[in-house]
Amino acid sequence: MSDTESRTPSWARPVPERAAGAGRVLLGAFAVATALDLGSLLAGWHLGHVLAKPLLMPLLVAYVITRKAPRLLVAALLFGWGGDLALLFDADPAFLVGMGSFAAGHVCYLVLFGRGKTHPALGGAYALALLGTVALLWSDLPADLRIPVAGYSLLLTAMAYRSSALGLRAGLGGALFLVSDTLIATGVADWPQLPRPDFWIMATYAAAQYLLATGALPAPTQAYGRTVIQD
């Protein structure tokens, strides 16, 4: 590295073409794995879902690393992966482990979002949605899951609201995460479900994590005619 390069901030250095190319490949692989997972759910092919679902977050993590992702973003996605793996098992202990892993991811997201401005009216809307959803679900949830689900819902709603501090893309990702987990909660409460409920849960979840991840990445800029990434 030359003296000039050593004095140049990392965000102002050109992105290596190899890293940019790897990022495109990894993002394409994430899209393929997502399509395979959703297609498997629509077709009722359980093995395809079991094989594809565990690939989603590692591929997204690998992609954001090529884009100089903040460590908290990588941690949030990895905790999401832990939740994904736990929820492959149909048992209450696995559900609680998965919920705990996702909760840790939400904490990472909340710290990552910082203290950026959000609209008070949006906060009010999320608060009403939280109170209404928990109140409606409460009596239909298993007794031993009521408190954990209520606590998780509070954390999830806070994450969804604060995600808007990073802009529309991340804000939409937070909202979709809330939708996805609400669909899971209605299933646990044994409410009537949409056809192929697992498809809708995974479709909103995969979109949510993608939008949150890409919304939290350093913004690309131009320097000396070449694309660079800001830290």
mmCIF file with all atom_site columns, N, CA and C in Angstrom, residues 78-120:
data_model
loop_
_atom_site.group_PDB
_atom_site.id
_atom_site.type_symbol
_atom_site.label_atom_id
_atom_site.label_alt_id
_atom_site.label_comp_id
_atom_site.label_asym_id
_atom_site.label_entity_id
_atom_site.label_seq_id
_atom_site.pdbx_PDB_ins_code
_atom_site.Cartn_x
_atom_site.Cartn_y
_atom_site.Cartn_z
_atom_site.occupancy
_atom_site.B_iso_or_equiv
_atom_site.pdbx_formal_charge
_atom_site.auth_seq_id
_atom_site.auth_comp_id
_atom_site.auth_asym_id
_atom_site.auth_atom_id
_atom_site.pdbx_PDB_model_num
ATOM 1   N N  . LEU A 1 78  ? -26.901 -13.287 11.568 1.00 0.00 ? 78  LEU A N  1
ATOM 2   C CA . LEU A 1 78  ? -26.503 -14.590 12.099 1.00 0.00 ? 78  LEU A CA 1
ATOM 3   C C  . LEU A 1 78  ? -27.465 -15.059 13.191 1.00 0.00 ? 78  LEU A C  1
ATOM 4   N N  . PHE A 1 79  ? -27.942 -14.137 14.020 1.00 0.00 ? 79  PHE A N  1
ATOM 5   C CA . PHE A 1 79  ? -28.962 -14.520 14.994 1.00 0.00 ? 79  PHE A CA 1
ATOM 6   C C  . PHE A 1 79  ? -30.250 -14.938 14.274 1.00 0.00 ? 79  PHE A C  1
ATOM 7   N N  . GLY A 1 80  ? -30.565 -14.276 13.155 1.00 0.00 ? 80  GLY A N  1
ATOM 8   C CA . GLY A 1 80  ? -31.700 -14.702 12.349 1.00 0.00 ? 80  GLY A CA 1
ATOM 9   C C  . GLY A 1 80  ? -31.520 -16.113 11.838 1.00 0.00 ? 80  GLY A C  1
ATOM 10  N N  . TRP A 1 81  ? -30.290 -16.447 11.433 1.00 0.00 ? 81  TRP A N  1
ATOM 11  C CA . TRP A 1 81  ? -29.986 -17.807 10.974 1.00 0.00 ? 81  TRP A CA 1
ATOM 12  C C  . TRP A 1 81  ? -30.217 -18.815 12.102 1.00 0.00 ? 81  TRP A C  1
ATOM 13  N N  . GLY A 1 82  ? -29.780 -18.458 13.314 1.00 0.00 ? 82  GLY A N  1
ATOM 14  C CA . GLY A 1 82  ? -30.033 -19.346 14.447 1.00 0.00 ? 82  GLY A CA 1
ATOM 15  C C  . GLY A 1 82  ? -31.519 -19.573 14.664 1.00 0.00 ? 82  GLY A C  1
ATOM 16  N N  . GLY A 1 83  ? -32.307 -18.526 14.526 1.00 0.00 ? 83  GLY A N  1
ATOM 17  C CA . GLY A 1 83  ? -33.750 -18.675 14.641 1.00 0.00 ? 83  GLY A CA 1
ATOM 18  C C  . GLY A 1 83  ? -34.324 -19.546 13.535 1.00 0.00 ? 83  GLY A C  1
ATOM 19  N N  . ASP A 1 84  ? -33.820 -19.369 12.326 1.00 0.00 ? 84  ASP A N  1
ATOM 20  C CA . ASP A 1 84  ? -34.276 -20.191 11.202 1.00 0.00 ? 84  ASP A CA 1
ATOM 21  C C  . ASP A 1 84  ? -34.067 -21.670 11.487 1.00 0.00 ? 84  ASP A C  1
ATOM 22  N N  . LEU A 1 85  ? -32.874 -22.005 11.971 1.00 0.00 ? 85  LEU A N  1
ATOM 23  C CA . LEU A 1 85  ? -32.549 -23.407 12.235 1.00 0.00 ? 85  LEU A CA 1
ATOM 24  C C  . LEU A 1 85  ? -33.431 -23.972 13.341 1.00 0.00 ? 85  LEU A C  1
ATOM 25  N N  . ALA A 1 86  ? -33.642 -23.187 14.392 1.00 0.00 ? 86  ALA A N  1
ATOM 26  C CA . ALA A 1 86  ? -34.456 -23.675 15.511 1.00 0.00 ? 86  ALA A CA 1
ATOM 27  C C  . ALA A 1 86  ? -35.890 -23.948 15.074 1.00 0.00 ? 86  ALA A C  1
ATOM 28  N N  . LEU A 1 87  ? -36.442 -23.079 14.233 1.00 0.00 ? 87  LEU A N  1
ATOM 29  C CA . LEU A 1 87  ? -37.844 -23.221 13.833 1.00 0.00 ? 87  LEU A CA 1
ATOM 30  C C  . LEU A 1 87  ? -38.070 -24.333 12.817 1.00 0.00 ? 87  LEU A C  1
ATOM 31  N N  . LEU A 1 88  ? -37.002 -24.984 12.368 1.00 0.00 ? 88  LEU A N  1
ATOM 32  C CA . LEU A 1 88  ? -37.171 -26.176 11.532 1.00 0.00 ? 88  LEU A CA 1
ATOM 33  C C  . LEU A 1 88  ? -37.696 -27.357 12.352 1.00 0.00 ? 88  LEU A C  1
ATOM 34  N N  . PHE A 1 89  ? -37.569 -27.250 13.675 1.00 0.00 ? 89  PHE A N  1
ATOM 35  C CA . PHE A 1 89  ? -38.025 -28.315 14.567 1.00 0.00 ? 89  PHE A CA 1
ATOM 36  C C  . PHE A 1 89  ? -39.377 -27.934 15.156 1.00 0.00 ? 89  PHE A C  1
ATOM 37  N N  . ASP A 1 90  ? -40.321 -28.842 15.075 1.00 0.00 ? 90  ASP A N  1
ATOM 38  C CA . ASP A 1 90  ? -41.692 -28.571 15.509 1.00 0.00 ? 90  ASP A CA 1
ATOM 39  C C  . ASP A 1 90  ? -41.858 -28.981 16.973 1.00 0.00 ? 90  ASP A C  1
ATOM 40  N N  . ALA A 1 91  ? -41.375 -28.122 17.868 1.00 0.00 ? 91  ALA A N  1
ATOM 41  C CA . ALA A 1 91  ? -41.481 -28.398 19.303 1.00 0.00 ? 91  ALA A CA 1
ATOM 42  C C  . ALA A 1 91  ? -41.434 -27.070 20.042 1.00 0.00 ? 91  ALA A C  1
ATOM 43  N N  . ASP A 1 92  ? -42.112 -27.003 21.199 1.00 0.00 ? 92  ASP A N  1
ATOM 44  C CA . ASP A 1 92  ? -42.148 -25.755 21.964 1.00 0.00 ? 92  ASP A CA 1
ATOM 45  C C  . ASP A 1 92  ? -40.768 -25.270 22.388 1.00 0.00 ? 92  ASP A C  1
ATOM 46  N N  . PRO A 1 93  ? -39.876 -26.166 22.881 1.00 0.00 ? 93  PRO A N  1
ATOM 47  C CA . PRO A 1 93  ? -38.533 -25.678 23.254 1.00 0.00 ? 93  PRO A CA 1
ATOM 48  C C  . PRO A 1 93  ? -37.794 -25.060 22.064 1.00 0.00 ? 93  PRO A C  1
ATOM 49  N N  . ALA A 1 94  ? -37.925 -25.670 20.883 1.00 0.00 ? 94  ALA A N  1
ATOM 50  C CA . ALA A 1 94  ? -37.272 -25.118 19.696 1.00 0.00 ? 94  ALA A CA 1
ATOM 51  C C  . ALA A 1 94  ? -37.872 -23.774 19.331 1.00 0.00 ? 94  ALA A C  1
ATOM 52  N N  . PHE A 1 95  ? -39.179 -23.617 19.510 1.00 0.00 ? 95  PHE A N  1
ATOM 53  C CA . PHE A 1 95  ? -39.833 -22.342 19.224 1.00 0.00 ? 95  PHE A CA 1
ATOM 54  C C  . PHE A 1 95  ? -39.290 -21.246 20.142 1.00 0.00 ? 95  PHE A C  1
ATOM 55  N N  . LEU A 1 96  ? -39.114 -21.570 21.416 1.00 0.00 ? 96  LEU A N  1
ATOM 56  C CA . LEU A 1 96  ? -38.593 -20.588 22.360 1.00 0.00 ? 96  LEU A CA 1
ATOM 57  C C  . LEU A 1 96  ? -37.136 -20.236 22.055 1.00 0.00 ? 96  LEU A C  1
ATOM 58  N N  . VAL A 1 97  ? -36.350 -21.239 21.687 1.00 0.00 ? 97  VAL A N  1
ATOM 59  C CA . VAL A 1 97  ? -34.957 -20.979 21.310 1.00 0.00 ? 97  VAL A CA 1
ATOM 60  C C  . VAL A 1 97  ? -34.908 -20.082 20.073 1.00 0.00 ? 97  VAL A C  1
ATOM 61  N N  . GLY A 1 98  ? -35.745 -20.401 19.088 1.00 0.00 ? 98  GLY A N  1
ATOM 62  C CA . GLY A 1 98  ? -35.792 -19.579 17.881 1.00 0.00 ? 98  GLY A CA 1
ATOM 63  C C  . GLY A 1 98  ? -36.222 -18.162 18.175 1.00 0.00 ? 98  GLY A C  1
ATOM 64  N N  . MET A 1 99  ? -37.223 -17.996 19.025 1.00 0.00 ? 99  MET A N  1
ATOM 65  C CA . MET A 1 99  ? -37.695 -16.660 19.382 1.00 0.00 ? 99  MET A CA 1
ATOM 66  C C  . MET A 1 99  ? -36.597 -15.882 20.105 1.00 0.00 ? 99  MET A C  1
ATOM 67  N N  . GLY A 1 100 ? -35.856 -16.577 20.972 1.00 0.00 ? 100 GLY A N  1
ATOM 68  C CA . GLY A 1 100 ? -34.756 -15.916 21.672 1.00 0.00 ? 100 GLY A CA 1
ATOM 69  C C  . GLY A 1 100 ? -33.654 -15.482 20.726 1.00 0.00 ? 100 GLY A C  1
ATOM 70  N N  . SER A 1 101 ? -33.361 -16.313 19.729 1.00 0.00 ? 101 SER A N  1
ATOM 71  C CA . SER A 1 101 ? -32.316 -15.956 18.763 1.00 0.00 ? 101 SER A CA 1
ATOM 72  C C  . SER A 1 101 ? -32.747 -14.760 17.922 1.00 0.00 ? 101 SER A C  1
ATOM 73  N N  . PHE A 1 102 ? -33.982 -14.758 17.476 1.00 0.00 ? 102 PHE A N  1
ATOM 74  C CA . PHE A 1 102 ? -34.483 -13.600 16.725 1.00 0.00 ? 102 PHE A CA 1
ATOM 75  C C  . PHE A 1 102 ? -34.500 -12.340 17.598 1.00 0.00 ? 102 PHE A C  1
ATOM 76  N N  . ALA A 1 103 ? -34.841 -12.502 18.878 1.00 0.00 ? 103 ALA A N  1
ATOM 77  C CA . ALA A 1 103 ? -34.855 -11.350 19.781 1.00 0.00 ? 103 ALA A CA 1
ATOM 78  C C  . ALA A 1 103 ? -33.459 -10.740 19.895 1.00 0.00 ? 103 ALA A C  1
ATOM 79  N N  . ALA A 1 104 ? -32.433 -11.588 19.981 1.00 0.00 ? 104 ALA A N  1
ATOM 80  C CA . ALA A 1 104 ? -31.060 -11.078 20.029 1.00 0.00 ? 104 ALA A CA 1
ATOM 81  C C  . ALA A 1 104 ? -30.726 -10.320 18.747 1.00 0.00 ? 104 ALA A C  1
ATOM 82  N N  . GLY A 1 105 ? -31.220 -10.830 17.619 1.00 0.00 ? 105 GLY A N  1
ATOM 83  C CA . GLY A 1 105 ? -31.019 -10.127 16.353 1.00 0.00 ? 105 GLY A CA 1
ATOM 84  C C  . GLY A 1 105 ? -31.687 -8.765  16.343 1.00 0.00 ? 105 GLY A C  1
ATOM 85  N N  . HIS A 1 106 ? -32.875 -8.683  16.934 1.00 0.00 ? 106 HIS A N  1
ATOM 86  C CA . HIS A 1 106 ? -33.575 -7.395  16.984 1.00 0.00 ? 106 HIS A CA 1
ATOM 87  C C  . HIS A 1 106 ? -32.805 -6.384  17.848 1.00 0.00 ? 106 HIS A C  1
ATOM 88  N N  . VAL A 1 107 ? -32.195 -6.866  18.915 1.00 0.00 ? 107 VAL A N  1
ATOM 89  C CA . VAL A 1 107 ? -31.380 -5.978  19.744 1.00 0.00 ? 107 VAL A CA 1
ATOM 90  C C  . VAL A 1 107 ? -30.209 -5.424  18.923 1.00 0.00 ? 107 VAL A C  1
ATOM 91  N N  . CYS A 1 108 ? -29.581 -6.301  18.137 1.00 0.00 ? 108 CYS A N  1
ATOM 92  C CA . CYS A 1 108 ? -28.488 -5.838  17.277 1.00 0.00 ? 108 CYS A CA 1
ATOM 93  C C  . CYS A 1 108 ? -28.977 -4.781  16.291 1.00 0.00 ? 108 CYS A C  1
ATOM 94  N N  . TYR A 1 109 ? -30.135 -5.022  15.701 1.00 0.00 ? 109 TYR A N  1
ATOM 95  C CA . TYR A 1 109 ? -30.698 -4.045  14.767 1.00 0.00 ? 109 TYR A CA 1
ATOM 96  C C  . TYR A 1 109 ? -30.976 -2.715  15.470 1.00 0.00 ? 109 TYR A C  1
ATOM 97  N N  . LEU A 1 110 ? -31.550 -2.782  16.667 1.00 0.00 ? 110 LEU A N  1
ATOM 98  C CA . LEU A 1 110 ? -31.890 -1.548  17.383 1.00 0.00 ? 110 LEU A CA 1
ATOM 99  C C  . LEU A 1 110 ? -30.646 -0.716  17.673 1.00 0.00 ? 110 LEU A C  1
ATOM 100 N N  . VAL A 1 111 ? -29.571 -1.376  18.087 1.00 0.00 ? 111 VAL A N  1
ATOM 101 C CA . VAL A 1 111 ? -28.329 -0.648  18.344 1.00 0.00 ? 111 VAL A CA 1
ATOM 102 C C  . VAL A 1 111 ? -27.775 -0.087  17.037 1.00 0.00 ? 111 VAL A C  1
ATOM 103 N N  . LEU A 1 112 ? -27.876 -0.861  15.975 1.00 0.00 ? 112 LEU A N  1
ATOM 104 C CA . LEU A 1 112 ? -27.389 -0.423  14.671 1.00 0.00 ? 112 LEU A CA 1
ATOM 105 C C  . LEU A 1 112 ? -28.150 0.798   14.168 1.00 0.00 ? 112 LEU A C  1
ATOM 106 N N  . PHE A 1 113 ? -29.447 0.841   14.390 1.00 0.00 ? 113 PHE A N  1
ATOM 107 C CA . PHE A 1 113 ? -30.254 1.952   13.891 1.00 0.00 ? 113 PHE A CA 1
ATOM 108 C C  . PHE A 1 113 ? -29.910 3.270   14.592 1.00 0.00 ? 113 PHE A C  1
ATOM 109 N N  . GLY A 1 114 ? -29.374 3.191   15.806 1.00 0.00 ? 114 GLY A N  1
ATOM 110 C CA . GLY A 1 114 ? -28.958 4.401   16.507 1.00 0.00 ? 114 GLY A CA 1
ATOM 111 C C  . GLY A 1 114 ? -30.128 5.290   16.876 1.00 0.00 ? 114 GLY A C  1
ATOM 112 N N  . ARG A 1 115 ? -29.865 6.591   16.878 1.00 0.00 ? 115 ARG A N  1
ATOM 113 C CA . ARG A 1 115 ? -30.874 7.556   17.321 1.00 0.00 ? 115 ARG A CA 1
ATOM 114 C C  . ARG A 1 115 ? -31.386 8.425   16.179 1.00 0.00 ? 115 ARG A C  1
ATOM 115 N N  . GLY A 1 116 ? -31.370 7.875   14.974 1.00 0.00 ? 116 GLY A N  1
ATOM 116 C CA . GLY A 1 116 ? -31.878 8.626   13.837 1.00 0.00 ? 116 GLY A CA 1
ATOM 117 C C  . GLY A 1 116 ? -33.347 8.989   14.015 1.00 0.00 ? 116 GLY A C  1
ATOM 118 N N  . LYS A 1 117 ? -33.774 10.032  13.307 1.00 0.00 ? 117 LYS A N  1
ATOM 119 C CA . LYS A 1 117 ? -35.137 10.537  13.460 1.00 0.00 ? 117 LYS A CA 1
ATOM 120 C C  . LYS A 1 117 ? -36.158 9.571   12.880 1.00 0.00 ? 117 LYS A C  1
ATOM 121 N N  . THR A 1 118 ? -37.268 9.430   13.587 1.00 0.00 ? 118 THR A N  1
ATOM 122 C CA . THR A 1 118 ? -38.419 8.656   13.115 1.00 0.00 ? 118 THR A CA 1
ATOM 123 C C  . THR A 1 118 ? -39.665 9.504   13.362 1.00 0.00 ? 118 THR A C  1
ATOM 124 N N  . HIS A 1 119 ? -40.732 9.195   12.640 1.00 0.00 ? 119 HIS A N  1
ATOM 125 C CA . HIS A 1 119 ? -41.944 10.013  12.741 1.00 0.00 ? 119 HIS A CA 1
ATOM 126 C C  . HIS A 1 119 ? -42.790 9.563   13.935 1.00 0.00 ? 119 HIS A C  1
ATOM 127 N N  . PRO A 1 120 ? -43.169 10.479  14.814 1.00 0.00 ? 120 PRO A N  1
ATOM 128 C CA . PRO A 1 120 ? -43.982 10.108  15.985 1.00 0.00 ? 120 PRO A CA 1
ATOM 129 C C  . PRO A 1 120 ? -45.286 9.416   15.617 1.00 0.00 ? 120 PRO A C  1
#
